Amino acid sequence: MNDAFFEYAGSELAVIEITAGLRQLDEEKGFSASFVDNYGYPVWNESKIIPIDSEEALVVLPVKSRHENKIPALWIFLAHDNVVSNVVLTKEMAGNSGMDWEWGFDYFTQKMYPETSSSKLLERILQYA
């Protein structure tokens, strides 16, 4: 897999460490090609860090579709006590998780594909009005 999978131009230490660890894992196990086939490409430069406390944080990043202007999945990392765990949530999985991750799909879609998301945002606003 080329470096596009791990491309990150930012300065957030958590994201730098995660991408470095994943790059090493990919060299050993070669997971990135199947990840792209199943979900799409992670967009590290759009990742959001959500602090939980002084020792815990979530890193949430969008995964963009290879063929459409949409976000089919979120890749979520939890960093706690120097241990990082992760989960990939598709929209379908997120809907069944019992937690509200719809904000992530909405946020990243509006940010990355503003031309396709304005009507969906209006629909959601009207739904709650």
Backbone as numpy.savetxt, mean C-alpha at the origin, in Angstrom:
# Nx Ny Nz CAx CAy CAz Cx Cy Cz
13.19 -9.57 -11.07 12.32 -8.39 -11.07 13.22 -7.16 -11.07
12.84 -6.16 -11.83 13.67 -4.97 -11.89 13.50 -4.12 -10.64
14.28 -3.07 -10.56 14.27 -2.23 -9.36 12.99 -1.42 -9.18
12.12 -1.39 -10.19 10.87 -0.63 -10.07 10.03 -1.10 -8.89
10.10 -2.37 -8.57 9.32 -2.91 -7.46 9.72 -2.28 -6.13
11.00 -1.94 -5.99 11.53 -1.43 -4.73 11.83 0.07 -4.77
11.48 0.75 -5.84 11.84 2.15 -6.03 11.23 3.04 -4.96
12.11 3.76 -4.26 11.67 4.70 -3.23 12.65 5.86 -3.19
12.16 7.07 -3.40 13.02 8.24 -3.44 12.90 9.09 -2.17
12.11 8.64 -1.21 11.87 9.41 0.00 12.94 9.21 1.05
12.69 9.79 2.23 13.67 9.74 3.30 13.15 9.10 4.59
11.96 8.52 4.56 11.40 7.88 5.76 12.19 6.61 6.07
12.81 6.59 7.23 13.67 5.47 7.61 12.92 4.14 7.61
11.69 4.14 8.09 10.91 2.89 8.13 10.74 2.31 6.73
10.44 3.16 5.76 10.23 2.70 4.39 11.55 2.24 3.78
12.62 2.96 4.04 13.94 2.56 3.54 14.32 1.19 4.07
14.10 0.97 5.36 14.44 -0.33 5.96 13.55 -1.45 5.42
12.28 -1.18 5.24 11.36 -2.20 4.72 11.76 -2.58 3.29
12.00 -1.58 2.44 12.36 -1.90 1.05 13.69 -2.63 0.98
14.64 -2.27 1.83 15.93 -2.98 1.84 15.75 -4.43 2.26
14.94 -4.67 3.28 14.69 -6.03 3.73 13.96 -6.85 2.68
12.99 -6.23 2.01 12.25 -6.94 0.97 13.13 -7.24 -0.25
14.03 -6.31 -0.57 14.94 -6.54 -1.69 15.81 -7.77 -1.41
16.31 -7.86 -0.18 17.12 -9.01 0.21 16.29 -10.30 0.15
15.07 -10.25 0.66 14.19 -11.41 0.61 13.89 -11.82 -0.83
13.72 -10.83 -1.69 13.45 -11.12 -3.10 14.65 -11.80 -3.76
15.85 -11.39 -3.39 17.05 -12.03 -3.94 17.12 -13.49 -3.51
16.66 -13.78 -2.30 16.70 -15.15 -1.78 15.53 -16.00 -2.29
14.34 -15.41 -2.34 13.14 -16.21 -2.61 12.40 -15.83 -3.89
12.70 -14.67 -4.45 12.09 -14.27 -5.70 10.57 -14.12 -5.66
10.06 -13.31 -4.74 8.61 -13.17 -4.59 8.02 -12.03 -5.42
8.82 -11.07 -5.85 8.26 -9.85 -6.42 7.49 -10.09 -7.73
7.94 -10.99 -8.57 7.23 -11.26 -9.83 5.83 -11.79 -9.58
5.69 -12.72 -8.64 4.36 -13.25 -8.34 3.50 -12.20 -7.63
4.10 -11.33 -6.82 3.36 -10.25 -6.19 2.74 -9.35 -7.26
3.57 -8.96 -8.24 3.08 -8.09 -9.31 1.99 -8.79 -10.11
2.17 -10.06 -10.40 1.14 -10.82 -11.13 -0.18 -10.86 -10.37
-0.10 -11.03 -9.05 -1.31 -11.16 -8.23 -1.97 -9.82 -7.88
-1.15 -8.80 -7.61 -1.70 -7.55 -7.07 -1.38 -6.31 -7.90
-0.17 -6.21 -8.41 0.29 -5.01 -9.10 1.60 -4.55 -8.49
1.94 -3.27 -8.74 3.20 -2.71 -8.25 2.99 -1.87 -6.99
3.80 -2.08 -5.95 3.73 -1.20 -4.78 4.27 0.18 -5.15
3.64 1.21 -4.61 4.06 2.59 -4.88 4.63 3.16 -3.58
5.89 2.88 -3.35 6.54 3.24 -2.09 6.55 4.75 -1.86
6.70 5.54 -2.93 6.76 6.99 -2.77 5.45 7.59 -2.28
4.37 6.85 -2.34 3.07 7.33 -1.85 2.73 6.76 -0.47
3.64 6.01 0.12 3.34 5.36 1.41 3.05 6.39 2.49
2.20 5.99 3.41 1.84 6.83 4.55 2.25 6.11 5.83
2.89 6.85 6.72 3.29 6.29 8.00 2.32 6.80 9.05
1.75 5.86 9.79 0.78 6.19 10.83 1.37 5.76 12.16
1.86 6.71 12.95 2.43 6.34 14.26 1.33 5.83 15.19
1.63 4.78 15.91 0.70 4.25 16.91 1.15 4.70 18.29
2.40 4.52 18.58 3.03 5.05 19.79 4.51 5.22 19.49
5.33 5.45 20.52 6.74 5.73 20.28 7.50 4.54 19.70
6.97 3.34 19.83 7.68 2.15 19.34 6.92 1.39 18.25
5.78 1.90 17.84 4.94 1.18 16.88 4.45 2.13 15.80
4.41 1.62 14.57 3.88 2.41 13.47 3.33 1.49 12.39
2.34 2.00 11.67 1.85 1.33 10.47 2.43 2.05 9.26
2.82 1.30 8.27 3.19 1.86 6.98 2.17 1.31 5.98
1.43 2.22 5.37 0.37 1.83 4.43 0.77 2.35 3.05
0.79 1.44 2.07 1.10 1.90 0.73 0.15 1.30 -0.28
-0.10 2.08 -1.32 -0.99 1.59 -2.36 -0.25 0.62 -3.28
-1.02 -0.27 -3.85 -0.51 -1.16 -4.89 -1.31 -0.83 -6.14
-0.61 -0.35 -7.18 -1.33 0.06 -8.39 -1.46 -1.10 -9.36
-2.59 -1.13 -10.01 -2.88 -2.15 -11.01 -1.93 -2.00 -12.19
-1.60 -3.11 -12.80 -0.74 -3.07 -13.99 -1.50 -2.61 -15.22
-2.83 -2.76 -15.22 -3.59 -2.54 -16.44 -4.67 -1.46 -16.34
-5.01 -1.03 -15.13 -6.09 -0.06 -14.96 -5.66 1.04 -14.01
-6.34 2.17 -14.08 -6.09 3.27 -13.15 -6.89 3.03 -11.88
-6.41 2.09 -11.09 -7.08 1.81 -9.82 -6.09 1.22 -8.83
-6.51 1.21 -7.59 -5.72 0.66 -6.49 -6.42 -0.63 -6.06
-5.95 -1.79 -6.50 -6.63 -3.04 -6.16 -6.26 -3.58 -4.78
-5.17 -3.03 -4.19 -4.73 -3.57 -2.90 -3.95 -2.51 -2.12
-3.93 -2.71 -0.81 -3.06 -1.95 0.09 -2.08 -2.93 0.71
-0.83 -2.53 0.82 0.17 -3.35 1.49 0.44 -2.65 2.81
0.16 -3.32 3.90 0.23 -2.71 5.23 1.30 -3.41 6.05
2.19 -2.60 6.61 3.28 -3.10 7.45 3.08 -2.57 8.86
3.31 -3.42 9.84 3.30 -3.02 11.25 4.71 -3.22 11.78
5.31 -2.14 12.24 6.65 -2.20 12.83 6.50 -2.06 14.34
7.00 -3.05 15.07 6.91 -3.05 16.53 8.13 -3.77 17.10
8.86 -3.10 17.99 10.04 -3.69 18.63 10.99 -4.33 17.63
11.31 -3.61 16.56 12.24 -4.08 15.53 11.77 -5.32 14.79
10.49 -5.63 14.86 9.90 -6.73 14.10 8.86 -6.12 13.17
8.89 -6.54 11.91 7.95 -6.02 10.93 7.09 -7.16 10.41
5.79 -6.99 10.50 4.86 -7.95 9.90 4.07 -7.20 8.84
3.48 -7.95 7.92 2.76 -7.28 6.84 1.60 -8.12 6.35
0.68 -7.43 5.68 -0.47 -8.07 5.07 -0.84 -7.28 3.82
-1.27 -7.99 2.80 -1.81 -7.36 1.60 -3.32 -7.48 1.68
-4.00 -6.34 1.58 -5.46 -6.33 1.61 -5.99 -5.90 0.25
-6.74 -6.78 -0.40 -7.47 -6.36 -1.59 -8.74 -5.67 -1.12
-9.43 -5.00 -2.02 -10.69 -4.35 -1.64 -11.68 -5.36 -1.09
-11.72 -6.54 -1.70 -12.65 -7.57 -1.24 -12.28 -8.04 0.17
-11.00 -8.28 0.40 -10.55 -8.73 1.71 -10.81 -7.65 2.76
-10.55 -6.40 2.41 -10.75 -5.30 3.35 -12.21 -5.19 3.75
-13.10 -5.41 2.80 -14.53 -5.35 3.10 -14.98 -6.41 4.08
-14.28 -7.53 4.11 -14.62 -8.64 5.00 -13.79 -8.66 6.28
-12.90 -7.68 6.46 -11.97 -7.73 7.59 -12.57 -7.26 8.90
-13.70 -6.57 8.84 -14.27 -6.02 10.06 -13.64 -4.70 10.46
-12.66 -4.24 9.69 -12.01 -2.95 9.93 -12.26 -2.07 8.70
-12.30 -0.77 8.91 -12.59 0.15 7.81 -11.29 0.58 7.13
-10.94 -0.10 6.07 -9.77 0.27 5.27 -10.19 0.97 3.98
-11.48 1.21 3.81 -11.96 1.86 2.58 -11.32 3.23 2.40
-11.01 3.90 3.52 -10.37 5.21 3.43 -9.07 5.12 2.64
-8.31 4.05 2.83 -7.03 3.91 2.15 -7.20 3.79 0.65
-8.17 2.99 0.23 -8.43 2.85 -1.20 -8.90 4.19 -1.78
-9.80 4.88 -1.07 -10.30 6.17 -1.53 -9.18 7.20 -1.59
-8.41 7.30 -0.51 -7.33 8.30 -0.44 -6.33 8.12 -1.58
-5.81 6.91 -1.73 -4.78 6.70 -2.74 -5.33 6.80 -4.16
-6.56 6.38 -4.38 -7.16 6.51 -5.71 -7.32 7.98 -6.07
-7.83 8.78 -5.13 -8.01 10.21 -5.39 -6.68 10.90 -5.62
-5.66 10.51 -4.87 -4.35 11.14 -4.99 -3.65 10.75 -6.28
-3.71 9.48 -6.63 -2.94 8.99 -7.77 -3.70 9.08 -9.09
-5.02 9.01 -9.04 -5.84 9.03 -10.25 -6.98 10.03 -10.09
-6.67 11.32 -9.93 -7.74 12.29 -9.67 -8.77 12.38 -10.79
-8.36 12.10 -12.01 -9.30 12.20 -13.14 -10.37 11.11 -13.10
-10.12 10.01 -12.40 -11.10 8.93 -12.37 -11.86 8.84 -11.05
-11.46 9.63 -10.07 -12.02 9.41 -8.74 -12.98 10.48 -8.26
-13.10 11.60 -8.95 -13.94 12.68 -8.42 -15.40 12.28 -8.32
-15.91 11.54 -9.29 -17.31 11.15 -9.20 -17.54 10.14 -8.09
-16.58 9.27 -7.83 -16.71 8.31 -6.74 -16.70 9.03 -5.39
-15.86 10.05 -5.26 -15.82 10.83 -4.03 -17.17 11.50 -3.81
-17.73 12.11 -4.84 -19.03 12.76 -4.71 -20.10 11.76 -4.31
-20.07 10.57 -4.90 -21.04 9.53 -4.53 -20.93 9.19 -3.04
-19.71 9.06 -2.53 -19.53 8.72 -1.11 -19.98 9.85 -0.21
-19.73 11.09 -0.61 -20.17 12.23 0.19 -21.69 12.26 0.25
-22.34 12.07 -0.89 -23.80 12.08 -0.94 -24.40 10.90 -0.18
-23.69 9.80 -0.13 -24.16 8.63 0.60 -24.31 8.94 2.09
-23.42 9.78 2.62 -23.45 10.09 4.05 -24.19 11.39 4.36
-24.67 12.08 3.34 -25.36 13.36 3.56 -26.79 13.13 4.02
